PDB file of C-alpha atoms in Angstrom:
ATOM      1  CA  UNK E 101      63.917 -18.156  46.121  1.00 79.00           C
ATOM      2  CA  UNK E 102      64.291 -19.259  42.773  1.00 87.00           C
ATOM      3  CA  UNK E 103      60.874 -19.633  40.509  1.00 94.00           C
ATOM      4  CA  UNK E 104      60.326 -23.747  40.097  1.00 94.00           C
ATOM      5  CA  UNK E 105      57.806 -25.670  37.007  1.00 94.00           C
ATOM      6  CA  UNK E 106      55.078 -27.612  37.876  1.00 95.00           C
ATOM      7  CA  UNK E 107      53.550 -29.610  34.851  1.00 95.00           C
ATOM      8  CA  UNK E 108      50.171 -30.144  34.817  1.00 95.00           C
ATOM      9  CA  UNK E 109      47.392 -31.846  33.563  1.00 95.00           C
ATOM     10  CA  UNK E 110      45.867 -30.177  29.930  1.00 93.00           C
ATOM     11  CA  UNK E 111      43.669 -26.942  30.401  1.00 93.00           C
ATOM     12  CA  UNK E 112      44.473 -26.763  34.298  1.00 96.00           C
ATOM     13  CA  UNK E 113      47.094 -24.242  34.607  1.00 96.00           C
ATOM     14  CA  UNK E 114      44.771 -21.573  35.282  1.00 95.00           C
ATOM     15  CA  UNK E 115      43.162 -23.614  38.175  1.00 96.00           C
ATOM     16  CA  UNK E 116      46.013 -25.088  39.496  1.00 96.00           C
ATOM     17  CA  UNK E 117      47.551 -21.293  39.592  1.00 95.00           C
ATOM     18  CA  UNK E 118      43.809 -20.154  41.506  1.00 96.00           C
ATOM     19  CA  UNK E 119      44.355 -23.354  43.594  1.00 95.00           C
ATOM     20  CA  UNK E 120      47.829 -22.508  44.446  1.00 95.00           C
ATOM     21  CA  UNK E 121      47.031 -18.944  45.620  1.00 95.00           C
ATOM     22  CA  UNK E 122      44.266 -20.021  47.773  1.00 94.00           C
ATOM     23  CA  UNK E 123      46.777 -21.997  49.385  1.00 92.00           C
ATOM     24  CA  UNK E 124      49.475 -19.484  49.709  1.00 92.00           C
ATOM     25  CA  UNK E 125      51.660 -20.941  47.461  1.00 93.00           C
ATOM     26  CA  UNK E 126      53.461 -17.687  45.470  1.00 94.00           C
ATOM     27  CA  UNK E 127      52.614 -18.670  41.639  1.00 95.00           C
ATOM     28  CA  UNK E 128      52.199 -17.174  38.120  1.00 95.00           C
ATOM     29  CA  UNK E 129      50.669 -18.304  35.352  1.00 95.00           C
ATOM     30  CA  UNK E 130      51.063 -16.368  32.395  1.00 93.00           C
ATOM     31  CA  UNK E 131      48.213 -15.357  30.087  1.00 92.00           C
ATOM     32  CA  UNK E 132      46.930 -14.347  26.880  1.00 88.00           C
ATOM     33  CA  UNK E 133      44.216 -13.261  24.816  1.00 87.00           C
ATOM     34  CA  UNK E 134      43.635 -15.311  21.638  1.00 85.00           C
ATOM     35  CA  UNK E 135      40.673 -15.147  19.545  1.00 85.00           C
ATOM     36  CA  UNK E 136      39.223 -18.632  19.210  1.00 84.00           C
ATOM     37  CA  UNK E 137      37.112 -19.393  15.861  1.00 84.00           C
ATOM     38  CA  UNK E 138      34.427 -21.429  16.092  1.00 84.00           C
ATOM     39  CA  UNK E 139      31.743 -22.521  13.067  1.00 87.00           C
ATOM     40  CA  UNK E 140      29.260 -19.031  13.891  1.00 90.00           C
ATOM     41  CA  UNK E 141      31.724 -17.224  15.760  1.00 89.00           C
ATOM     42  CA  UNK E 142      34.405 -15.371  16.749  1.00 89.00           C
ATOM     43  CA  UNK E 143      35.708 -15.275  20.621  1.00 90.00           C
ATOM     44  CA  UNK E 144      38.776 -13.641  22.701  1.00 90.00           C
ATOM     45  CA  UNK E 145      39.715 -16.003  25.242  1.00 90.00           C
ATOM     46  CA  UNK E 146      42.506 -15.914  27.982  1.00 91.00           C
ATOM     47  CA  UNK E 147      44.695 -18.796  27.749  1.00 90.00           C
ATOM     48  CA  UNK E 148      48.130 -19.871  29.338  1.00 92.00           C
ATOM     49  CA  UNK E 149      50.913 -18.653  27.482  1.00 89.00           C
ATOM     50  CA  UNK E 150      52.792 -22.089  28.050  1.00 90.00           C
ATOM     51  CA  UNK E 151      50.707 -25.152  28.143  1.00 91.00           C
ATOM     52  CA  UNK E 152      50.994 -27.509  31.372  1.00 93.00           C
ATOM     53  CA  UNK E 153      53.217 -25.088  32.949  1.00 95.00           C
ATOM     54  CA  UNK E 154      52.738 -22.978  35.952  1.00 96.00           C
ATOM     55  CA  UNK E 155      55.659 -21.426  37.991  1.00 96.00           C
ATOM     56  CA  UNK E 156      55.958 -21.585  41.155  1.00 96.00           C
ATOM     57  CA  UNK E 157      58.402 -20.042  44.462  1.00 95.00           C
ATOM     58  CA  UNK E 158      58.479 -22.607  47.218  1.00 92.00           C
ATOM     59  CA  UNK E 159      61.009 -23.174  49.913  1.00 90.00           C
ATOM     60  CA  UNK E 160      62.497 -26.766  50.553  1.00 87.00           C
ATOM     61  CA  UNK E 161      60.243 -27.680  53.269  1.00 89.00           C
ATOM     62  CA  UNK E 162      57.057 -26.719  51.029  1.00 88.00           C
ATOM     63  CA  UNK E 163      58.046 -28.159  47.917  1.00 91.00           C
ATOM     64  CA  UNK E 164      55.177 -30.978  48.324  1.00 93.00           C
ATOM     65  CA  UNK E 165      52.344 -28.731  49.220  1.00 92.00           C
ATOM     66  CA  UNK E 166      52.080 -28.034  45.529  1.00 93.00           C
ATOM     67  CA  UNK E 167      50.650 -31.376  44.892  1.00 94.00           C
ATOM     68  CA  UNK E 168      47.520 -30.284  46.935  1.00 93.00           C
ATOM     69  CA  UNK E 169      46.323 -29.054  43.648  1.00 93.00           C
ATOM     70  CA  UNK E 170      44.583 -32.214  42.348  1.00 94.00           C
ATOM     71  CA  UNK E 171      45.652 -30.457  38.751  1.00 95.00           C
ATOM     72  CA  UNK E 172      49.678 -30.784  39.423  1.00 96.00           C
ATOM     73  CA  UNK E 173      51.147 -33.922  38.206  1.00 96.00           C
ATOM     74  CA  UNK E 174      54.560 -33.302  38.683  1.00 95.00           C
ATOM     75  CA  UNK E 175      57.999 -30.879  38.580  1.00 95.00           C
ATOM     76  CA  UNK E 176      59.426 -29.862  35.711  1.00 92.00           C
ATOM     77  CA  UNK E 177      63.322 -31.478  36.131  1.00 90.00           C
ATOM     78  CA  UNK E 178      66.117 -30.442  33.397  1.00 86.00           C
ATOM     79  CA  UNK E 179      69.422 -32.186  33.229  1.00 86.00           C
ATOM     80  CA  UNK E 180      68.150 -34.750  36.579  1.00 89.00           C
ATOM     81  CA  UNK E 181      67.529 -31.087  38.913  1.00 88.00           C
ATOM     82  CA  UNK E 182      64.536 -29.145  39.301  1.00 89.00           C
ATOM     83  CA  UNK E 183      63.929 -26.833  36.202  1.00 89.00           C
ATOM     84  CA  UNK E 184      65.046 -23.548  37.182  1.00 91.00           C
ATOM     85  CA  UNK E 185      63.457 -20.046  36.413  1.00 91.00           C
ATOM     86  CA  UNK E 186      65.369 -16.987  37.763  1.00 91.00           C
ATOM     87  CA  UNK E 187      63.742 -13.868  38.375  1.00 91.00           C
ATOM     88  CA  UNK E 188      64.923 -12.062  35.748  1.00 90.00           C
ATOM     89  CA  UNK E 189      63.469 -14.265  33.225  1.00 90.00           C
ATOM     90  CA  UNK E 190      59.570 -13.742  35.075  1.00 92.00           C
ATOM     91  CA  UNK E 191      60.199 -10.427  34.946  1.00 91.00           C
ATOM     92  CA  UNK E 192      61.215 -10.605  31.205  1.00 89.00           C
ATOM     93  CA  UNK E 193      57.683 -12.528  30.927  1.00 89.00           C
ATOM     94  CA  UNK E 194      55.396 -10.142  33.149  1.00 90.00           C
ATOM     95  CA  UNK E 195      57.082  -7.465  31.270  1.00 88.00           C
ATOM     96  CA  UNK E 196      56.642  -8.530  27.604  1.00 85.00           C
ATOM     97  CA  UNK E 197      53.330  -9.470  28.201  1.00 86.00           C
ATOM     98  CA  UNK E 198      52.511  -5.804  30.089  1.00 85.00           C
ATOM     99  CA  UNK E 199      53.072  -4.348  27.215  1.00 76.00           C
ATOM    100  CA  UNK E 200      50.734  -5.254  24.583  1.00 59.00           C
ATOM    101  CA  UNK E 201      50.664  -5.055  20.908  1.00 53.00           C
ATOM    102  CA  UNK E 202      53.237  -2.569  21.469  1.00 46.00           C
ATOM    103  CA  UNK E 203      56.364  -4.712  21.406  1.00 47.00           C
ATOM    104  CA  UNK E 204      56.931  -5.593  18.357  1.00 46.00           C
ATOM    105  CA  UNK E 205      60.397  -6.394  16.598  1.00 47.00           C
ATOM    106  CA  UNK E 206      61.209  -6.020  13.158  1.00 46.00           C
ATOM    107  CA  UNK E 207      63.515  -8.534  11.764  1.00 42.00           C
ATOM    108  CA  UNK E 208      65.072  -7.289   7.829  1.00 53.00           C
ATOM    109  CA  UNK E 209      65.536 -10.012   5.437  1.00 61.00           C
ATOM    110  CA  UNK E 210      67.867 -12.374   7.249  1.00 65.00           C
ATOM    111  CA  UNK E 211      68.651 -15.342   6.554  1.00 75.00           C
ATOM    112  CA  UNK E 212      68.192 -19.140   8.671  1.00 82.00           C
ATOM    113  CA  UNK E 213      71.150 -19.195  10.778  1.00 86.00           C
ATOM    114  CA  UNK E 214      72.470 -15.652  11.574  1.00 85.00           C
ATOM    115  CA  UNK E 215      72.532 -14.386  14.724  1.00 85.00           C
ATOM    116  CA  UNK E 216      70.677 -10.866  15.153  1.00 82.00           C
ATOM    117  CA  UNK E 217      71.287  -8.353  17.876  1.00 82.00           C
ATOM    118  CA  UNK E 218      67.034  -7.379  18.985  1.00 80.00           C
ATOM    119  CA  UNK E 219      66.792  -4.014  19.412  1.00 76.00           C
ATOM    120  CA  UNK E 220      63.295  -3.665  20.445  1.00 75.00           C
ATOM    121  CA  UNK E 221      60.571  -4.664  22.890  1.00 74.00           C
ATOM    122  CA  UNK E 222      61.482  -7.008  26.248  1.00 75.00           C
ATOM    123  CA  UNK E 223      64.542  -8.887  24.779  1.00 78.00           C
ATOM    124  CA  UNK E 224      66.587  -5.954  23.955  1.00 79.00           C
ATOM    125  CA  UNK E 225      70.154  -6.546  23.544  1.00 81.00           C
ATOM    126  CA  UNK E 226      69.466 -10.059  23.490  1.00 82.00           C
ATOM    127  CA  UNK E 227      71.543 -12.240  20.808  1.00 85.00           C
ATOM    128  CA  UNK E 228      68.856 -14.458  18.813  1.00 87.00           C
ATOM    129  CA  UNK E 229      69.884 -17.119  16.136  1.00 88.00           C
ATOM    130  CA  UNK E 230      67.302 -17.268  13.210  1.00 86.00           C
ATOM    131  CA  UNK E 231      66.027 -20.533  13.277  1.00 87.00           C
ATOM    132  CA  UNK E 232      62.912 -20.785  10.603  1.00 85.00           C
ATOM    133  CA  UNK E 233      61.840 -17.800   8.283  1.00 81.00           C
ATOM    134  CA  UNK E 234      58.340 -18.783   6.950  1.00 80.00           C
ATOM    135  CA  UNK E 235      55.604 -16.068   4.836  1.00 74.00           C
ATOM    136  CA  UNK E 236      54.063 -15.565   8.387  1.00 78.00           C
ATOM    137  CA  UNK E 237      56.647 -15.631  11.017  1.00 80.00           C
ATOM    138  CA  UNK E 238      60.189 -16.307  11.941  1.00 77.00           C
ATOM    139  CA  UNK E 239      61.141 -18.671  14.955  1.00 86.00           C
ATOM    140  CA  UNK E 240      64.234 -17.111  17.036  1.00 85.00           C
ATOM    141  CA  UNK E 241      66.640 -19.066  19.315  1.00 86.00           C
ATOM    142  CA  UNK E 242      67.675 -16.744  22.739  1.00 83.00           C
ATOM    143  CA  UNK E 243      70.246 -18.995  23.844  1.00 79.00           C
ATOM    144  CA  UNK E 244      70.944 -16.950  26.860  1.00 74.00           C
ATOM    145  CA  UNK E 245      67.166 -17.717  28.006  1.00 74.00           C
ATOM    146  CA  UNK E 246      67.482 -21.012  27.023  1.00 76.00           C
ATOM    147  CA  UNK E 247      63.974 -20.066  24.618  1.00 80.00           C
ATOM    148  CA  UNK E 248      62.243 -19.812  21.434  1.00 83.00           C
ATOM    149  CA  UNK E 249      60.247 -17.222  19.866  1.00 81.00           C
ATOM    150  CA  UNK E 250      57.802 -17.480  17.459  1.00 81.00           C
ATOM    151  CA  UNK E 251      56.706 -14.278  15.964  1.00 76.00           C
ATOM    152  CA  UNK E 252      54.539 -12.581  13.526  1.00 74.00           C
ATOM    153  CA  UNK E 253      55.694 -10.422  10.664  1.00 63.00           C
ATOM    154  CA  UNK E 254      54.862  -7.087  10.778  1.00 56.00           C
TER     155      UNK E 254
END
């Protein structure tokens, strides 16, 4: 079975994933740590790593059973079908995010518009266009993923 997108409503992903397991349903959500300033202090907190979205493996017949999760509004649809997530591409996720602050890529001086071969971390041998180089952080383009990174410099 093919991994499906459920949108849902702000700051419920992690429930609606916890809600989802309770009921069976095979789901990931994935996570991670930020640190969250507030006026006095400093805090790590787990967050979703793509707002409203949760993933989600159901068959045909138990596509609906998702919406027993009062936090699920609706499916994800792309092009007038069901968005699509193959495996691959979790794994790619679950992967990436196993492995810490250790995947890292470094990107030379390029410039907005050339494509770059990554040689490092979970998208090796990936093609990436550079979209945006700022003094932070460049934003790549994985066509083949259909995604875009945003990531520090080193």
């Amino acid at each position: 079975m093919n991994w499906q997108v459920l949108y849902t409503k702000p700051k419920w992903e992690k429930k609606v994933a916890e809600q989802l397991n309770a009921l069976g349903v095979t789901c990931y959500c994935p996570t991670i740590v930020k640190i969250q300033q507030w006026s006095d202090r400093k805090k790590k907190v787990i967050v979703p790593l793509f707002n409203h979205y949760v993933f989600v493996q159901v068959s045909e017949k138990e596509r609906n059973s998702v919406f027993d999760s009062p936090g699920v509004i609706r499916y994800l649809f792309w092009l007038g079908k069901h968005a699509v997530v193959k495996d691959e591409e979790i794994n790619i996720i679950k992967q990436w995010l196993d492995g810490g602050e250790n995947n890292s890529i470094d990107i030379l001086p390029y410039k907005v518009g050339e494509t770059i071969k990554i040689d490092k971390g979970p998208f090796t041998s990936h093609n990436a266009v550079i979209k945006e180089v700022t003094n932070t952080h460049y934003v790549l383009v994985l066509e083949s993923l259909g995604c875009v990174l945003k990531m520090k410099h080193l």
